[in-house]
Coordinates of C-alpha atoms and ligand atoms in Angstrom, one line a residue:
X25 CA 34.0 -26.3 -121.5
X26 CA 35.8 -24.6 -118.6
X27 CA 37.3 -27.0 -116.0
X28 CA 34.4 -26.7 -113.7
X29 CA 31.7 -26.8 -116.3
X30 CA 30.9 -30.4 -115.8
X31 CA 29.7 -32.6 -113.0
X32 CA 32.1 -33.4 -110.2
X33 CA 32.3 -37.1 -109.7
X34 CA 35.1 -39.1 -108.0
X35 CA 37.3 -36.0 -107.9
X36 CA 37.1 -35.2 -111.7
X37 CA 35.0 -33.0 -113.9
X38 CA 32.9 -34.7 -116.6
X39 CA 30.0 -34.1 -119.0
X40 CA 26.7 -36.0 -118.6
X41 CA 26.7 -39.6 -120.1
X42 CA 23.9 -38.4 -122.4
X43 CA 25.9 -35.3 -123.6
X44 CA 22.8 -33.2 -123.0
X45 CA 22.8 -29.8 -121.2
X46 CA 20.4 -27.6 -119.3
X47 CA 20.3 -23.8 -119.9
X48 CA 20.8 -21.5 -116.9
X49 CA 18.8 -18.3 -117.1
X50 CA 19.3 -14.9 -115.4
X51 CA 15.9 -14.0 -113.9
X52 CA 16.6 -10.2 -114.2
X53 CA 17.0 -10.1 -118.0
X54 CA 15.8 -13.6 -119.0
X55 CA 19.1 -14.3 -120.9
X56 CA 20.8 -17.7 -121.0
X57 CA 24.0 -17.2 -119.0
X58 CA 25.4 -20.7 -119.1
X59 CA 24.8 -24.4 -119.6
X60 CA 25.3 -27.4 -117.3
X61 CA 25.2 -31.1 -117.9
X62 CA 21.8 -32.8 -117.7
X63 CA 22.6 -35.8 -115.6
X64 CA 20.5 -39.0 -115.8
X65 CA 20.3 -42.2 -113.9
X66 CA 23.6 -43.4 -115.5
X67 CA 25.5 -40.4 -114.0
X68 CA 23.8 -40.8 -110.6
X69 CA 24.8 -44.5 -110.6
X70 CA 28.5 -43.5 -111.3
X71 CA 28.4 -40.9 -108.6
X72 CA 26.8 -43.2 -106.0
X73 CA 29.4 -45.9 -106.7
X74 CA 32.2 -43.3 -106.2
X75 CA 30.6 -42.2 -102.9
X76 CA 30.3 -45.9 -101.8
X77 CA 33.9 -46.6 -102.7
X78 CA 35.1 -43.5 -100.7
X79 CA 32.9 -44.3 -97.7
X80 CA 35.2 -46.7 -95.7
X81 CA 38.2 -44.4 -96.0
X82 CA 36.3 -41.2 -95.0
X83 CA 34.4 -42.9 -92.2
X84 CA 37.7 -44.1 -90.8
X85 CA 39.4 -40.7 -91.1
X86 CA 39.8 -39.3 -87.5
X87 CA 37.2 -36.6 -86.7
X88 CA 40.1 -34.1 -86.2
X89 CA 41.2 -34.6 -89.7
X90 CA 37.7 -34.4 -91.1
X91 CA 37.4 -31.2 -89.1
X92 CA 40.6 -29.8 -90.6
X93 CA 39.2 -30.5 -94.2
X94 CA 36.0 -28.7 -93.3
X95 CA 38.0 -25.8 -91.9
X96 CA 39.9 -25.7 -95.2
X97 CA 36.5 -25.7 -97.0
X98 CA 35.3 -22.8 -95.0
X99 CA 38.5 -20.9 -95.8
X100 CA 38.0 -21.5 -99.5
X101 CA 34.4 -20.2 -99.2
X102 CA 35.7 -17.1 -97.5
X103 CA 38.4 -16.5 -100.2
X104 CA 35.8 -16.9 -102.9
X105 CA 32.9 -15.1 -101.3
X106 CA 32.6 -12.3 -103.9
X107 CA 32.5 -14.9 -106.7
X108 CA 29.8 -16.8 -104.8
X109 CA 27.7 -13.7 -104.3
X110 CA 28.0 -12.7 -107.9
X111 CA 27.1 -16.3 -109.1
X112 CA 24.0 -16.4 -106.8
X113 CA 22.9 -13.0 -108.1
X114 CA 23.4 -14.1 -111.7
X115 CA 21.3 -17.2 -111.4
X116 CA 18.8 -16.4 -108.6
X117 CA 18.4 -12.7 -109.3
X118 CA 18.8 -11.5 -105.7
X119 CA 20.4 -8.0 -105.2
X120 CA 24.1 -8.2 -104.8
X121 CA 24.2 -6.8 -101.3
X122 CA 21.8 -9.5 -100.1
X123 CA 23.8 -12.2 -101.9
X124 CA 26.9 -11.0 -100.1
X125 CA 25.3 -10.5 -96.6
X126 CA 23.2 -13.7 -96.7
X127 CA 23.8 -16.1 -99.6
X128 CA 27.6 -16.0 -99.3
X129 CA 28.0 -15.3 -95.5
X130 CA 25.6 -17.8 -93.9
X131 CA 27.2 -20.9 -95.5
X132 CA 30.6 -19.7 -94.3
X133 CA 29.2 -19.6 -90.8
X134 CA 27.6 -23.0 -91.1
X135 CA 30.7 -24.6 -92.6
X136 CA 32.7 -23.1 -89.8
X137 CA 30.3 -24.4 -87.2
X138 CA 30.7 -28.0 -88.5
X139 CA 34.5 -27.7 -88.6
X140 CA 34.2 -27.0 -84.9
X141 CA 31.6 -29.6 -84.2
X142 CA 33.6 -32.3 -86.0
X143 CA 36.5 -31.6 -83.8
X144 CA 34.6 -31.4 -80.5
X145 CA 31.6 -33.8 -80.8
X146 CA 31.7 -36.9 -78.6
X147 CA 31.4 -39.7 -81.1
X148 CA 31.7 -42.2 -78.3
X149 CA 30.0 -42.3 -74.9
X150 CA 29.6 -44.6 -71.9
X151 CA 26.1 -45.7 -70.9
X152 CA 26.3 -48.0 -67.8
X153 CA 28.0 -51.2 -69.0
X154 CA 27.9 -50.1 -72.7
X155 CA 30.0 -48.0 -75.0
X156 CA 27.9 -46.3 -77.6
X157 CA 29.6 -45.3 -80.8
X158 CA 28.1 -42.8 -83.2
X159 CA 28.9 -44.0 -86.7
X160 CA 28.2 -42.4 -90.1
X161 CA 25.0 -43.5 -91.7
X162 CA 26.7 -44.1 -95.0
X163 CA 26.1 -42.5 -98.5
X164 CA 23.9 -39.5 -98.4
X165 CA 21.7 -38.4 -101.4
X166 CA 21.2 -34.6 -101.0
X167 CA 18.6 -32.8 -103.1
X168 CA 18.4 -29.0 -102.7
X169 CA 16.2 -26.2 -104.0
X170 CA 17.1 -22.8 -105.5
X171 CA 16.0 -20.3 -102.9
X172 CA 19.2 -20.3 -100.8
X173 CA 21.4 -22.2 -103.2
X174 CA 24.6 -22.4 -101.3
X175 CA 23.1 -22.4 -97.8
X176 CA 21.0 -25.4 -98.5
X177 CA 23.9 -27.3 -99.9
X178 CA 26.2 -26.5 -97.0
X179 CA 23.5 -27.3 -94.4
X180 CA 23.5 -30.9 -95.7
X181 CA 27.0 -31.5 -97.0
X182 CA 29.0 -30.0 -94.0
X183 CA 27.3 -32.1 -91.3
X184 CA 27.4 -35.2 -93.5
X185 CA 31.1 -34.9 -94.0
X186 CA 31.6 -34.0 -90.3
X187 CA 29.8 -37.3 -89.5
X188 CA 32.0 -39.3 -91.8
X189 CA 29.4 -39.8 -94.5
X190 CA 30.0 -39.4 -98.3
X191 CA 27.6 -37.4 -100.5
X192 CA 26.0 -37.2 -103.9
X193 CA 24.3 -33.8 -104.4
X194 CA 21.6 -33.0 -107.0
X195 CA 21.1 -29.2 -106.8
X196 CA 18.1 -27.3 -108.2
X197 CA 18.1 -27.0 -112.0
X198 CA 17.6 -23.2 -111.7
X199 CA 20.8 -22.6 -109.6
X200 CA 23.4 -25.2 -110.6
X201 CA 26.3 -22.7 -111.0
X202 CA 26.6 -22.1 -107.3
X203 CA 26.7 -25.9 -106.8
X204 CA 29.6 -26.1 -109.3
X205 CA 31.4 -23.4 -107.4
X206 CA 30.9 -25.3 -104.2
X207 CA 32.3 -28.5 -105.8
X208 CA 35.4 -26.5 -106.8
X209 CA 35.8 -25.3 -103.2
X210 CA 35.5 -29.0 -102.0
X211 CA 38.3 -29.9 -104.5
X212 CA 40.5 -27.0 -103.4
X213 CA 40.0 -27.9 -99.8
X214 CA 41.7 -31.2 -100.4
X215 CA 38.6 -33.4 -99.6
X216 CA 39.4 -36.8 -101.0
X217 CA 38.0 -37.9 -104.4
X218 CA 34.5 -39.5 -104.1
X219 CA 33.7 -38.0 -100.7
X220 CA 31.6 -35.3 -102.4
X221 CA 30.0 -35.7 -105.8
X222 CA 27.9 -33.4 -107.8
X223 CA 25.3 -34.5 -110.4
X224 CA 23.4 -31.6 -112.1
X225 CA 20.1 -32.4 -113.8
X226 CA 16.3 -32.3 -113.6
X227 CA 14.4 -33.3 -110.5
X228 CA 12.2 -36.0 -112.0
X229 CA 15.2 -37.6 -113.8
X230 CA 18.4 -37.1 -111.8
X231 CA 16.7 -36.3 -108.5
X232 CA 14.4 -39.3 -108.6
X233 CA 17.2 -41.6 -109.6
X234 CA 19.2 -40.5 -106.6
X235 CA 16.3 -40.9 -104.2
X236 CA 15.6 -44.4 -105.5
X237 CA 19.2 -45.6 -105.7
X238 CA 19.7 -48.7 -103.5
X239 CA 23.3 -47.5 -102.8
X240 CA 22.0 -44.4 -101.0
X241 CA 21.5 -44.8 -97.2
X242 CA 19.9 -41.5 -96.3
X243 CA 18.0 -39.1 -98.6
X244 CA 18.1 -35.4 -97.4
X245 CA 15.7 -33.3 -99.3
X246 CA 14.7 -29.6 -99.1
X247 CA 11.9 -28.3 -101.4
X248 CA 8.2 -28.6 -102.0
X249 CA 5.8 -30.7 -99.9
X250 CA 4.6 -32.5 -103.0
X251 CA 8.1 -33.8 -104.0
X252 CA 9.0 -34.4 -100.3
X253 CA 6.0 -36.7 -99.8
X254 CA 7.0 -38.7 -102.9
X255 CA 10.6 -39.0 -101.6
X256 CA 9.4 -40.0 -98.1
X257 CA 7.3 -42.7 -99.7
X258 CA 10.2 -44.1 -101.8
X259 CA 12.5 -44.0 -98.8
X260 CA 9.9 -45.7 -96.6
X261 CA 9.4 -48.5 -99.1
X262 CA 13.2 -49.1 -99.0
X263 CA 13.4 -48.7 -95.2
X264 CA 15.8 -45.9 -95.7
X265 CA 16.3 -42.9 -93.5
X266 CA 14.9 -39.6 -94.8
X267 CA 15.2 -36.0 -93.8
X268 CA 12.6 -33.6 -95.3
X269 CA 12.7 -29.8 -95.0
X270 CA 9.5 -28.7 -96.7
X271 CA 7.3 -25.7 -97.0
X272 CA 5.9 -23.2 -94.4
X273 CA 3.2 -20.7 -93.8
X274 CA 4.6 -19.0 -90.7
X275 CA 2.7 -16.7 -88.5
X276 CA 4.0 -13.4 -87.2
X277 CA 1.9 -12.7 -84.1
X278 CA 1.9 -9.2 -82.8
X279 CA 0.5 -9.1 -79.3
X280 CA -1.2 -5.8 -78.1
X281 CA 1.6 -4.9 -75.8
X282 CA 4.2 -4.9 -78.6
X283 CA 5.9 -2.0 -80.4
X284 CA 3.5 -2.2 -83.3
X285 CA 5.4 -0.1 -85.8
X286 CA 8.6 -2.0 -85.3
X287 CA 6.9 -5.4 -85.4
X288 CA 5.1 -4.5 -88.7
X289 CA 8.2 -3.0 -90.3
X290 CA 10.4 -6.0 -89.5
X291 CA 7.6 -8.3 -90.5
X292 CA 7.2 -6.7 -93.9
X293 CA 11.0 -6.8 -94.4
X294 CA 11.1 -10.5 -93.5
X295 CA 8.5 -11.4 -96.2
X296 CA 10.1 -9.2 -98.9
X297 CA 13.6 -10.4 -98.3
X298 CA 14.9 -12.8 -101.0
X299 CA 11.7 -11.8 -102.9
X300 CA 9.6 -13.9 -100.6
X301 CA 11.4 -17.1 -101.5
X302 CA 12.1 -18.2 -97.9
X303 CA 10.5 -21.3 -96.5
X304 CA 10.5 -19.8 -93.0
X305 CA 9.1 -16.4 -94.1
X306 CA 6.4 -15.0 -91.8
X307 CA 3.8 -14.7 -94.6
X308 CA 0.8 -14.3 -92.2
X309 CA 0.8 -11.3 -89.9
X310 CA -1.7 -11.6 -87.0
X311 CA -2.8 -8.4 -85.4
X312 CA -5.3 -7.7 -82.7
X313 CA -8.6 -6.2 -84.0
X314 CA -8.1 -2.9 -82.1
X315 CA -4.7 -2.3 -83.8
X316 CA -5.6 -3.8 -87.2
X317 CA -6.3 -0.7 -89.2
X318 CA -3.1 1.0 -88.0
X319 CA -1.1 -2.2 -88.8
X320 CA -2.6 -2.3 -92.4
X321 CA -1.6 1.3 -93.0
X322 CA 1.9 0.7 -91.6
X323 CA 2.3 -2.5 -93.7
X324 CA 1.2 -0.9 -97.0
X325 CA 3.5 2.0 -96.5
X326 CA 6.4 -0.3 -95.7
X327 CA 5.7 -2.5 -98.7
X328 CA 5.5 0.5 -101.0
X329 CA 8.9 1.6 -99.8
X330 CA 10.4 -1.6 -101.1
X331 CA 9.2 -0.7 -104.6
X332 CA 11.8 -1.9 -107.1
X333 CA 14.5 -2.7 -104.5
X334 CA 13.6 -6.3 -104.4
X335 CA 14.8 -8.8 -107.0
X336 CA 12.8 -11.0 -109.3
X337 CA 11.6 -14.4 -108.4
X338 CA 13.7 -17.3 -109.8
X339 CA 11.8 -18.3 -113.0
X340 CA 8.9 -17.6 -115.3
X341 CA 7.2 -20.6 -113.7
X342 CA 7.5 -19.2 -110.2
X343 CA 6.4 -15.7 -111.4
X344 CA 3.2 -17.2 -113.0
X345 CA 2.5 -19.2 -109.8
X346 CA 2.9 -16.3 -107.5
X347 CA 0.7 -14.1 -109.8
X348 CA -2.0 -16.7 -109.8
X349 CA -2.0 -16.7 -106.0
X350 CA -2.4 -12.9 -105.9
X351 CA -5.3 -13.2 -108.4
X352 CA -6.9 -15.9 -106.2
X353 CA -6.5 -13.7 -103.1
X354 CA -8.5 -10.9 -104.9
X355 CA -11.1 -13.4 -106.1
X356 CA -11.6 -14.8 -102.6
X357 CA -12.3 -11.3 -101.3
X358 CA -9.1 -10.2 -99.7
X359 CA -8.3 -6.5 -100.1
X360 CA -5.1 -5.4 -101.9
X361 CA -3.3 -2.6 -100.0
X362 CA 0.0 -2.8 -101.8
X363 CA 1.2 -4.4 -105.1
X364 CA -0.9 -6.7 -107.2
X365 CA -0.7 -9.3 -109.9
X366 CA 0.5 -7.0 -112.7
X367 CA 4.2 -7.3 -113.6
X368 CA 6.1 -4.1 -112.5
X369 CA 8.6 -4.6 -115.4
X370 CA 8.3 -5.8 -119.0
X371 CA 11.5 -7.8 -118.6
X372 CA 12.5 -10.2 -115.8
X373 CA 10.5 -12.3 -113.5
X374 CA 9.5 -9.4 -111.1
X375 CA 6.5 -9.3 -108.7
X376 CA 5.5 -6.1 -106.9
X377 CA 5.8 -6.3 -103.1
X378 CA 2.2 -7.2 -102.3
X379 CA 0.1 -6.8 -99.1
X380 CA -3.4 -8.2 -98.5
X381 CA -5.7 -7.0 -95.7
X382 CA -9.0 -8.6 -94.6
X383 CA -7.6 -12.0 -95.1
X384 CA -9.5 -14.7 -93.2
X385 CA -7.9 -18.0 -92.0
X386 CA -9.7 -20.2 -94.5
X387 CA -8.6 -18.3 -97.7
X388 CA -6.1 -20.0 -100.1
X389 CA -3.6 -17.2 -99.5
X390 CA -3.7 -17.8 -95.8
X391 CA -3.3 -21.6 -96.1
X392 CA -0.9 -22.3 -99.0
X393 CA 2.8 -21.4 -99.4
X394 CA 3.0 -18.7 -102.1
X395 CA 6.9 -18.3 -102.2
X396 CA 6.8 -14.8 -103.4
X397 CA 6.8 -11.2 -101.9
X398 CA 3.2 -11.5 -100.7
X399 CA 2.0 -10.8 -97.1
X400 CA -1.4 -11.5 -95.6
X401 CA -2.8 -9.5 -92.6
X402 CA -5.2 -11.4 -90.4
X403 CA -7.3 -10.1 -87.5
X404 CA -7.6 -11.9 -84.1
X405 CA -10.0 -11.3 -81.2
X406 CA -7.9 -12.5 -78.2
X407 CA -4.9 -14.6 -77.4
X408 CA -6.7 -18.0 -77.8
X409 CA -8.0 -16.9 -81.2
X410 CA -4.4 -15.9 -82.2
X411 CA -3.1 -19.3 -81.2
X412 CA -5.9 -21.1 -83.1
X413 CA -5.2 -19.0 -86.3
X414 CA -1.4 -19.3 -86.0
X415 CA -1.7 -23.1 -85.7
X416 CA -4.4 -23.5 -88.3
X417 CA -2.4 -24.7 -91.3
X418 CA -0.8 -28.0 -92.2
X419 CA 2.6 -26.3 -91.8
X420 CA 4.8 -25.6 -88.7
X421 CA 8.2 -24.4 -89.8
X422 CA 8.8 -21.0 -88.1
X423 CA 7.1 -17.9 -86.7
X424 CA 7.6 -14.7 -84.7
X425 CA 6.0 -13.3 -81.6
X426 CA 6.2 -9.7 -80.5
X427 CA 5.2 -8.4 -77.0
X428 CA 6.2 -5.7 -74.6
X429 CA 7.8 -8.2 -72.2
X430 CA 9.9 -11.1 -73.4
X431 CA 8.2 -13.5 -70.9
X432 CA 4.8 -12.8 -72.5
X433 CA 6.1 -13.5 -76.0
X434 CA 7.8 -16.7 -74.7
X435 CA 4.6 -18.0 -73.1
X436 CA 2.8 -17.5 -76.4
X437 CA 5.6 -19.0 -78.5
X438 CA 5.4 -22.2 -76.4
X439 CA 1.8 -22.7 -77.6
X440 CA 2.8 -22.6 -81.3
X441 CA 3.1 -25.8 -83.3
X442 CA 6.3 -24.8 -85.0
X443 CA 10.0 -25.6 -85.1
X444 CA 11.4 -22.1 -84.4
X445 CA 10.1 -18.8 -83.3
X446 CA 11.8 -15.4 -83.3
X447 CA 11.1 -13.4 -80.1
X448 CA 10.8 -9.6 -80.6
X449 CA 12.9 -9.8 -83.8
X450 CA 15.5 -12.3 -82.5
X451 CA 18.3 -13.0 -85.0
X452 CA 18.8 -16.2 -87.1
X453 CA 21.2 -18.5 -85.3
X454 CA 23.1 -20.9 -87.7
X455 CA 23.7 -23.3 -84.8
X456 CA 20.1 -23.7 -83.6
X457 CA 18.1 -26.7 -84.9
X458 CA 16.0 -25.7 -88.0
X459 CA 13.1 -27.9 -89.2
X460 CA 9.4 -28.4 -89.1
X461 CA 6.5 -29.6 -87.1
X462 CA 3.6 -31.2 -88.9
X463 CA 3.9 -31.2 -92.8
X464 CA 6.8 -28.8 -92.7
X465 CA 9.1 -31.7 -92.5
X466 CA 11.0 -34.5 -90.8
X467 CA 14.3 -34.0 -89.0
X468 CA 16.4 -31.0 -88.2
X469 CA 19.3 -29.2 -89.9
X470 CA 22.1 -27.1 -88.4
X471 CA 24.2 -27.4 -85.3
X472 CA 24.6 -30.5 -83.2
X473 CA 21.0 -31.6 -84.0
X474 CA 21.8 -31.4 -87.7
X475 CA 25.0 -33.5 -87.2
X476 CA 23.0 -36.3 -85.4
X477 CA 20.8 -36.7 -88.5
X478 CA 23.9 -38.2 -90.3
X479 CA 24.9 -40.6 -87.5
X480 CA 23.6 -43.9 -86.3
X481 CA 24.5 -45.6 -83.0
X482 CA 26.2 -48.9 -82.2
X483 CA 26.2 -50.1 -78.6
X484 CA 28.8 -52.5 -77.3
X485 CA 28.0 -54.2 -73.9
X486 CA 30.7 -55.2 -71.5
Ligands
NAP504 P1 10.8 -28.8 -105.9 O1 10.4 -29.3 -107.3 O2 10.4 -29.6 -104.7 O3 12.4 -28.8 -106.0 C1 13.3 -29.1 -105.0 C2 14.4 -30.0 -105.5 O4 13.9 -31.3 -105.8 C3 15.1 -29.6 -106.8 O5 16.4 -30.0 -106.8 C4 14.3 -30.4 -107.8 O6 14.9 -30.5 -109.0 C5 14.1 -31.7 -107.1 N1 13.0 -32.5 -107.6 C6 11.9 -32.2 -108.3 N2 11.2 -33.2 -108.5 C7 11.8 -34.3 -108.0 C8 11.5 -35.7 -108.0 N3 10.4 -36.2 -108.5 N4 12.4 -36.5 -107.3 C9 13.5 -36.0 -106.8 N5 13.8 -34.7 -106.8 C10 13.0 -33.9 -107.4 O7 10.5 -27.3 -105.7 P2 10.3 -26.2 -106.9 O8 9.5 -26.8 -108.0 O9 11.6 -25.7 -107.2 O10 9.4 -25.2 -106.1 C11 8.0 -25.4 -106.0 C12 7.6 -24.9 -104.6 O11 8.3 -25.6 -103.6 C13 7.8 -23.5 -104.3 O12 6.9 -22.6 -104.8 C14 7.8 -23.5 -102.8 O13 6.5 -23.4 -102.3 C15 8.4 -24.8 -102.4 N6 9.8 -24.7 -102.1 C16 10.1 -24.8 -100.8 C17 11.5 -24.7 -100.4 C18 11.9 -24.7 -99.0 O14 12.9 -24.2 -98.6 N7 11.1 -25.4 -98.1 C19 12.4 -24.5 -101.3 C20 12.1 -24.4 -102.7 C21 10.8 -24.5 -103.0 P3 14.5 -29.4 -110.1 O15 15.2 -28.1 -109.7 O16 15.1 -29.9 -111.4 O17 13.0 -29.2 -110.2
MG505 MG1 10.9 -28.3 -109.7

């Protein structure tokens, strides 16, 4: 066992109490590349006790000192960015260039933003005859998925530590090596023992034990709506705060005045990126009926160009799931114009970049999150129709609007029931609040809004 091959609890590396392990598989060649401890309720309990014991000291640490530790953490992530990218590529399967540009780079930006926020945030304010203190909510149980392994960890842990909270993290079973690397970085950054703890293990065992633990004050979860609903119910019964970042089925609305070719090409790239495993991906492209045939031709050409340049999906289970959605699309009468359910490669969990035309709003592929490189093109008659279709799912995480004039796109975006909208291809902003309307979630991550999720207020009257 290498130093970091265990779980990181109370500043030390240790195996699971059970002695069991979980295999980590490379989705490109299906080979087992490593093993990590399979934590159980016993390990979760040890970690939560460590986090509780560390809480008073960390909460009382001046924000400037917490900011300095977060700055040091950011610097370690910078110094180890190549190793991070290689690790994400090994366990998630994403092409190395994408791992470098996104999986390693975005968490560095987010960690840096919280180092700054911890130093500058007003943790105290005057309201009339009161002084209002923003205090850490306590011990955070963080449960993360595999699709952006390090980003989702940092988007929870960095604001939690900035706020003065302590954390127990249960990362996805498919991508635990990135989480081990992160724990090493925390240790290297000089963050005190017990402030951050890592328990690797299975969702229904370690994850559920963490969500149910009475020593956890806030559960922050990113993943499927099904598990999110269960975690929300458990937290509700315990009158515990919960933050849920769940699925999406975002609309990319191309208004008739837009640059059609640009909007379609960027839209296809958005869905194929990370092999379609992005909760905010614009998986429904909405095109005016007069431009529809041209958009279909552009999209099918664009998808074909991706060919074998996209990586596999994360696991055999996800591959089977995505293929069954593609089969369902065909069965429900949508028209395949690129890709299809057949595996493009005998080895690895690959899916062909797939585009469906003639998709109607009621079809399964227009309603459910597929989480693979699959795009659906829908037709709209007029702007009201486009709004109705765009808002016609249970989700509301993200979206895009394209128009000739920015003001026209903004006016349309304001009618969307969704947490964020990219205007004419606007760039991801790691300081803007990220989270969902409707069943896409509860709460916001990133920036100052993300920080406030980990704080509670105390008012003193004078
Ligand atoms: P998931 O099961 O919801 O996994 C998310 C995290 O929750 C993982 O750490 C998982 O552990 C854990 N977990 C699972 N069951 C749990 C339970 N009963 N109690 C507490 N924690 C639990 O998601 P998935 O199975 O990996 O993916 C399924 C679908 O979810 C995807 O196809 C996609 O539609 C959606 N998804 C959305 C996002 C997003 O960013 N919004 C991210 C990932 C997946 P294990 O890893 O051990 O299962
Ligand atoms: Mg799962």
